[in-house]
Coordinates of N, CA, C and O in Angstrom, one line a residue:
X1 N 50.1 65.4 30.5 CA 48.8 65.0 29.9 C 48.8 64.6 28.5 O 47.8 64.4 27.8
X2 N 50.3 64.2 27.8 CA 50.7 63.9 26.6 C 50.0 62.3 26.5 O 50.3 61.5 27.3
X3 N 48.9 62.2 25.7 CA 48.7 60.9 25.4 C 48.3 60.9 23.9 O 47.6 59.5 23.4
X4 N 48.7 61.2 22.9 CA 48.7 61.3 21.6 C 49.9 60.9 21.0 O 51.1 61.7 21.3
X5 N 50.2 60.2 19.8 CA 51.3 60.0 19.5 C 52.1 61.5 18.8 O 53.2 61.3 18.8
X6 N 51.3 62.2 18.3 CA 51.8 63.3 17.7 C 52.4 64.5 18.7 O 53.4 65.1 18.3
X7 N 52.4 63.8 19.9 CA 53.4 64.6 21.0 C 54.9 64.2 21.2 O 55.3 64.8 21.8
X8 N 55.0 63.1 20.4 CA 56.3 62.4 20.7 C 57.3 63.5 20.5 O 58.4 63.2 21.2
X9 N 57.4 63.9 19.5 CA 58.4 64.9 18.9 C 58.7 66.1 20.1 O 59.9 66.3 20.2
X10 N 57.7 66.5 20.8 CA 57.8 67.5 21.9 C 58.4 66.6 23.1 O 59.2 67.3 23.7
X11 N 58.2 65.6 23.2 CA 58.6 64.9 24.7 C 59.9 64.2 24.5 O 60.5 64.4 25.3
X12 N 60.2 63.9 23.3 CA 61.4 62.9 23.2 C 62.7 64.3 23.5 O 63.5 63.5 24.3
X13 N 62.8 65.2 23.5 CA 63.8 65.9 23.9 C 63.9 65.9 25.5 O 65.1 66.1 26.3
X14 N 62.7 66.0 25.9 CA 62.6 66.4 27.5 C 63.3 65.1 28.2 O 63.7 65.3 29.6
X15 N 63.4 63.8 27.6 CA 64.0 62.9 28.2 C 65.5 63.1 28.3 O 66.3 62.6 29.5
X16 N 65.7 64.3 27.9 CA 67.3 64.5 28.1 C 67.4 65.9 28.9 O 68.4 66.6 29.0
X17 N 66.5 66.3 29.6 CA 66.5 67.7 30.2 C 67.3 67.7 31.5 O 67.5 66.5 32.0
X18 N 68.0 68.7 32.1 CA 69.0 68.8 32.8 C 68.1 68.5 34.3 O 68.7 67.9 35.1
X19 N 66.6 68.8 34.4 CA 65.9 68.8 35.8 C 65.5 67.2 35.6 O 64.4 66.7 34.6
X20 N 65.8 66.4 36.6 CA 65.4 65.0 36.9 C 63.9 65.0 36.8 O 63.3 63.6 36.4
X21 N 63.3 65.8 37.3 CA 61.9 65.7 37.4 C 61.2 65.6 36.0 O 59.8 65.2 35.6
X22 N 61.7 66.6 35.3 CA 61.3 66.7 33.7 C 61.8 65.4 33.2 O 60.6 64.7 32.1
X23 N 62.4 64.9 33.2 CA 63.0 63.4 32.8 C 61.7 62.7 33.3 O 61.7 61.7 32.4
X24 N 62.0 62.4 34.5 CA 60.9 61.4 34.9 C 59.1 61.6 34.4 O 58.8 60.6 34.1
X25 N 58.7 62.8 34.3 CA 57.7 63.2 33.7 C 57.6 62.6 32.2 O 56.6 62.1 31.7
X26 N 58.6 63.1 31.6 CA 58.8 62.7 30.0 C 58.9 61.1 30.0 O 58.2 60.5 28.9
X27 N 59.5 60.3 30.6 CA 59.5 59.2 30.7 C 58.0 58.2 30.7 O 57.7 57.4 29.9
X28 N 57.6 58.9 31.7 CA 56.0 58.5 32.0 C 55.2 58.9 30.8 O 54.2 58.0 30.1
X29 N 55.4 59.7 30.2 CA 54.3 60.3 29.2 C 54.9 59.6 27.6 O 54.0 59.0 27.1
X30 N 56.4 59.2 27.3 CA 56.5 58.5 26.5 C 55.9 57.1 26.6 O 55.5 56.5 25.3
X31 N 56.0 56.4 27.8 CA 55.3 55.2 27.7 C 53.9 55.3 27.6 O 53.3 53.9 27.0
X32 N 53.3 56.1 27.5 CA 51.9 56.0 27.0 C 51.5 56.3 25.3 O 50.7 56.0 24.8
X33 N 52.6 56.6 24.8 CA 52.5 56.9 23.5 C 53.6 56.3 22.2 O 53.8 56.5 21.2
X34 N 54.7 55.5 23.3 CA 55.9 54.5 22.7 C 55.3 53.8 21.7 O 54.5 53.1 21.7
X35 N 56.2 53.8 20.6 CA 56.1 52.7 19.5 C 56.9 51.8 19.7 O 58.4 52.1 20.1
X36 N 57.2 50.5 19.3 CA 58.6 49.8 19.3 C 59.6 50.0 19.0 O 61.0 50.2 19.4
X37 N 59.8 51.0 18.1 CA 61.0 51.9 17.2 C 61.3 52.8 18.6 O 62.9 53.1 18.0
X38 N 60.6 53.3 19.4 CA 61.2 54.1 20.2 C 61.6 53.5 21.8 O 62.0 54.3 22.4
X39 N 61.6 52.4 21.6 CA 62.0 51.5 23.1 C 63.4 52.1 23.5 O 63.5 52.3 24.7
X40 N 64.4 52.3 22.4 CA 65.7 52.5 22.9 C 65.6 54.0 23.7 O 66.5 54.2 24.4
X41 N 64.7 54.9 23.4 CA 64.9 56.3 24.1 C 64.0 55.9 25.7 O 64.7 56.5 26.5
X42 N 63.3 54.9 25.8 CA 62.9 54.7 27.4 C 64.1 53.7 27.7 O 64.4 53.9 29.2
X43 N 64.6 53.0 27.3 CA 65.6 51.8 27.5 C 66.7 53.1 28.3 O 67.6 52.6 28.9
X44 N 67.3 53.7 27.5 CA 68.5 54.6 27.8 C 68.1 55.2 29.1 O 68.9 55.4 30.2
X45 N 66.8 55.7 29.3 CA 66.5 56.3 30.7 C 67.0 55.2 32.0 O 66.9 55.6 33.1
X46 N 67.0 54.0 31.6 CA 67.3 53.1 32.5 C 68.6 53.1 33.3 O 69.0 52.8 34.4
X47 N 69.3 53.8 32.7 CA 70.7 54.6 33.4 C 70.9 55.8 33.7 O 71.9 56.1 33.5
X48 N 69.6 56.6 34.0 CA 69.8 57.9 34.2 C 70.7 57.9 35.7 O 70.1 56.8 36.5
X49 N 70.7 59.0 36.0 CA 71.6 59.1 37.3 C 70.5 59.3 38.5 O 71.0 58.9 39.6
X50 N 69.1 59.5 38.4 CA 68.2 59.6 39.7 C 67.5 58.3 39.1 O 67.2 57.8 38.3
X51 N 67.2 57.7 40.5 CA 66.4 56.4 40.7 C 65.1 56.5 40.2 O 64.3 56.0 39.9
X52 N 64.4 58.0 40.6 CA 63.1 58.2 40.3 C 62.6 58.3 38.6 O 61.8 57.8 38.0
X53 N 63.9 58.8 37.8 CA 63.8 58.6 36.3 C 64.0 57.1 35.6 O 63.1 56.5 34.9
X54 N 65.1 56.4 36.4 CA 64.7 54.8 36.2 C 63.7 54.2 36.6 O 63.3 53.5 35.6
X55 N 63.2 54.3 37.6 CA 61.8 53.8 37.9 C 60.6 53.9 37.0 O 59.8 52.9 36.7
X56 N 60.4 55.2 36.7 CA 59.5 55.6 35.8 C 59.8 55.1 34.2 O 58.8 54.8 33.7
X57 N 60.8 54.9 33.7 CA 61.3 54.4 32.7 C 60.8 52.8 32.8 O 60.3 52.0 31.8
X58 N 61.5 52.2 33.8 CA 61.2 50.7 33.9 C 59.7 50.4 33.9 O 59.1 49.3 33.2
X59 N 58.9 51.1 34.8 CA 57.5 51.1 34.7 C 56.6 51.2 33.5 O 55.9 50.5 33.3
X60 N 57.2 52.4 32.7 CA 56.5 52.3 31.6 C 56.7 51.5 30.4 O 56.1 51.1 29.8
X61 N 58.4 51.2 30.7 CA 58.4 49.8 29.5 C 57.7 48.4 30.1 O 57.0 47.8 29.3
X62 N 57.4 48.3 31.4 CA 56.7 47.1 31.9 C 55.1 47.1 31.7 O 54.7 46.2 31.5
X63 N 54.7 48.5 31.5 CA 53.3 48.7 30.6 C 52.9 48.4 29.4 O 51.9 48.2 29.3
X64 N 53.9 48.3 28.4 CA 53.7 48.0 27.2 C 52.9 46.9 27.1 O 53.8 45.7 27.6
X65 N 52.1 46.5 26.0 CA 51.5 45.6 25.9 C 52.4 44.6 25.1 O 52.2 43.2 25.3
X66 N 53.7 45.0 24.1 CA 54.4 44.1 23.5 C 55.4 44.0 24.4 O 56.6 43.1 23.7
X67 N 55.5 44.2 25.8 CA 56.9 43.9 26.5 C 56.4 43.0 27.5 O 56.0 43.1 28.2
X68 N 57.1 41.8 27.3 CA 56.9 40.5 28.1 C 58.0 40.4 29.0 O 59.1 41.0 28.9
X69 N 57.9 39.5 30.1 CA 58.9 39.3 31.3 C 60.3 38.7 30.5 O 61.1 39.1 31.2
X70 N 60.1 37.9 29.4 CA 61.7 37.4 29.0 C 62.5 38.8 28.5 O 63.7 39.0 28.7
X71 N 61.9 39.7 27.9 CA 62.3 40.9 27.2 C 62.8 41.8 28.4 O 64.0 42.5 28.3
X72 N 62.0 41.9 29.4 CA 62.4 42.8 30.4 C 63.5 42.2 31.6 O 64.5 42.9 31.8
X73 N 63.8 40.7 31.3 CA 64.7 40.0 32.2 C 65.9 40.2 31.3 O 67.0 40.4 31.7
X74 N 65.9 40.5 29.8 CA 67.0 40.6 29.1 C 67.8 42.1 29.3 O 68.8 42.2 29.5
X75 N 66.6 43.1 29.5 CA 67.2 44.4 29.6 C 67.5 44.3 31.1 O 68.5 45.0 31.2
X76 N 67.1 43.5 31.8 CA 67.6 43.5 33.3 C 69.4 43.3 33.5 O 70.1 43.7 33.9
X77 N 69.5 42.1 32.8 CA 70.7 41.2 32.5 C 71.6 42.3 31.7 O 73.0 42.2 32.2
X78 N 71.1 43.4 31.1 CA 72.4 44.1 30.2 C 72.3 45.4 30.8 O 72.8 46.6 30.3
X79 N 71.5 45.9 31.9 CA 71.6 47.1 32.6 C 72.2 47.3 33.7 O 72.0 46.2 34.6
X80 N 73.0 48.0 33.9 CA 73.8 47.9 35.1 C 72.7 49.0 36.4 O 72.5 48.5 37.3
X81 N 73.0 50.1 36.3 CA 71.7 51.2 37.1 C 70.3 50.6 36.9 O 69.5 50.8 37.9
X82 N 69.9 50.0 35.9 CA 68.6 49.9 35.6 C 68.1 48.5 36.4 O 66.9 48.1 36.4
X83 N 69.0 47.5 36.5 CA 68.5 46.1 36.7 C 68.0 46.2 38.3 O 66.9 45.4 38.0
X84 N 68.1 47.0 39.3 CA 67.3 46.9 40.4 C 65.7 47.4 40.2 O 64.9 46.9 40.4
X85 N 65.6 48.4 39.3 CA 64.1 48.7 39.1 C 63.7 47.8 38.2 O 62.3 47.7 38.4
X86 N 64.0 47.3 37.3 CA 63.7 46.2 36.4 C 63.3 45.1 37.3 O 62.3 44.6 37.3
X87 N 64.1 44.5 38.2 CA 64.0 43.5 39.1 C 62.4 44.1 40.0 O 61.9 43.1 40.0
X88 N 62.6 45.1 40.2 CA 61.3 45.4 41.1 C 60.0 45.3 40.1 O 59.0 45.2 40.6
X89 N 60.1 46.0 38.9 CA 58.7 46.0 38.1 C 58.2 44.4 37.7 O 57.4 44.5 37.5
X90 N 59.5 43.8 37.4 CA 59.0 42.3 37.2 C 58.2 41.8 38.0 O 57.5 40.9 37.9
X91 N 58.7 41.9 39.6 CA 57.9 41.5 40.6 C 56.6 42.0 40.7 O 55.6 41.2 41.2
X92 N 56.3 43.3 40.2 CA 55.2 43.9 40.8 C 54.3 43.1 39.5 O 53.0 43.0 40.0
X93 N 54.7 43.0 38.5 CA 53.9 42.2 37.5 C 53.4 41.0 37.8 O 52.1 40.7 37.4
X94 N 53.9 40.4 38.5 CA 53.8 38.9 39.0 C 52.9 38.9 40.0 O 52.2 37.8 40.6
X95 N 52.7 39.7 40.6 CA 51.8 39.8 41.9 C 50.4 40.1 41.5 O 49.9 40.6 40.3
X96 N 49.6 39.3 42.4 CA 48.4 38.9 41.7 C 47.0 40.4 41.8 O 47.8 41.1 42.2

């Protein structure tokens, strides 16, 4: 439900929560309120142990108006675990 920037301080620690479901939800929430300076917070979740968290982070990053395909592709090239989910969201963006 977090959609206001002033909630970032409460959401940020949840990106490291022991429960993957909480990390997944936090990644989705951060994507709605993230600023360019916060990108590393979401980018780190691309290396999460859980696929669901990686996918939420990738979809969140791809939804940002200032995140273009070239930047997503650069992240894909530099991310081990996140590469497959980034490839997926780049393909989803290309669909009509």
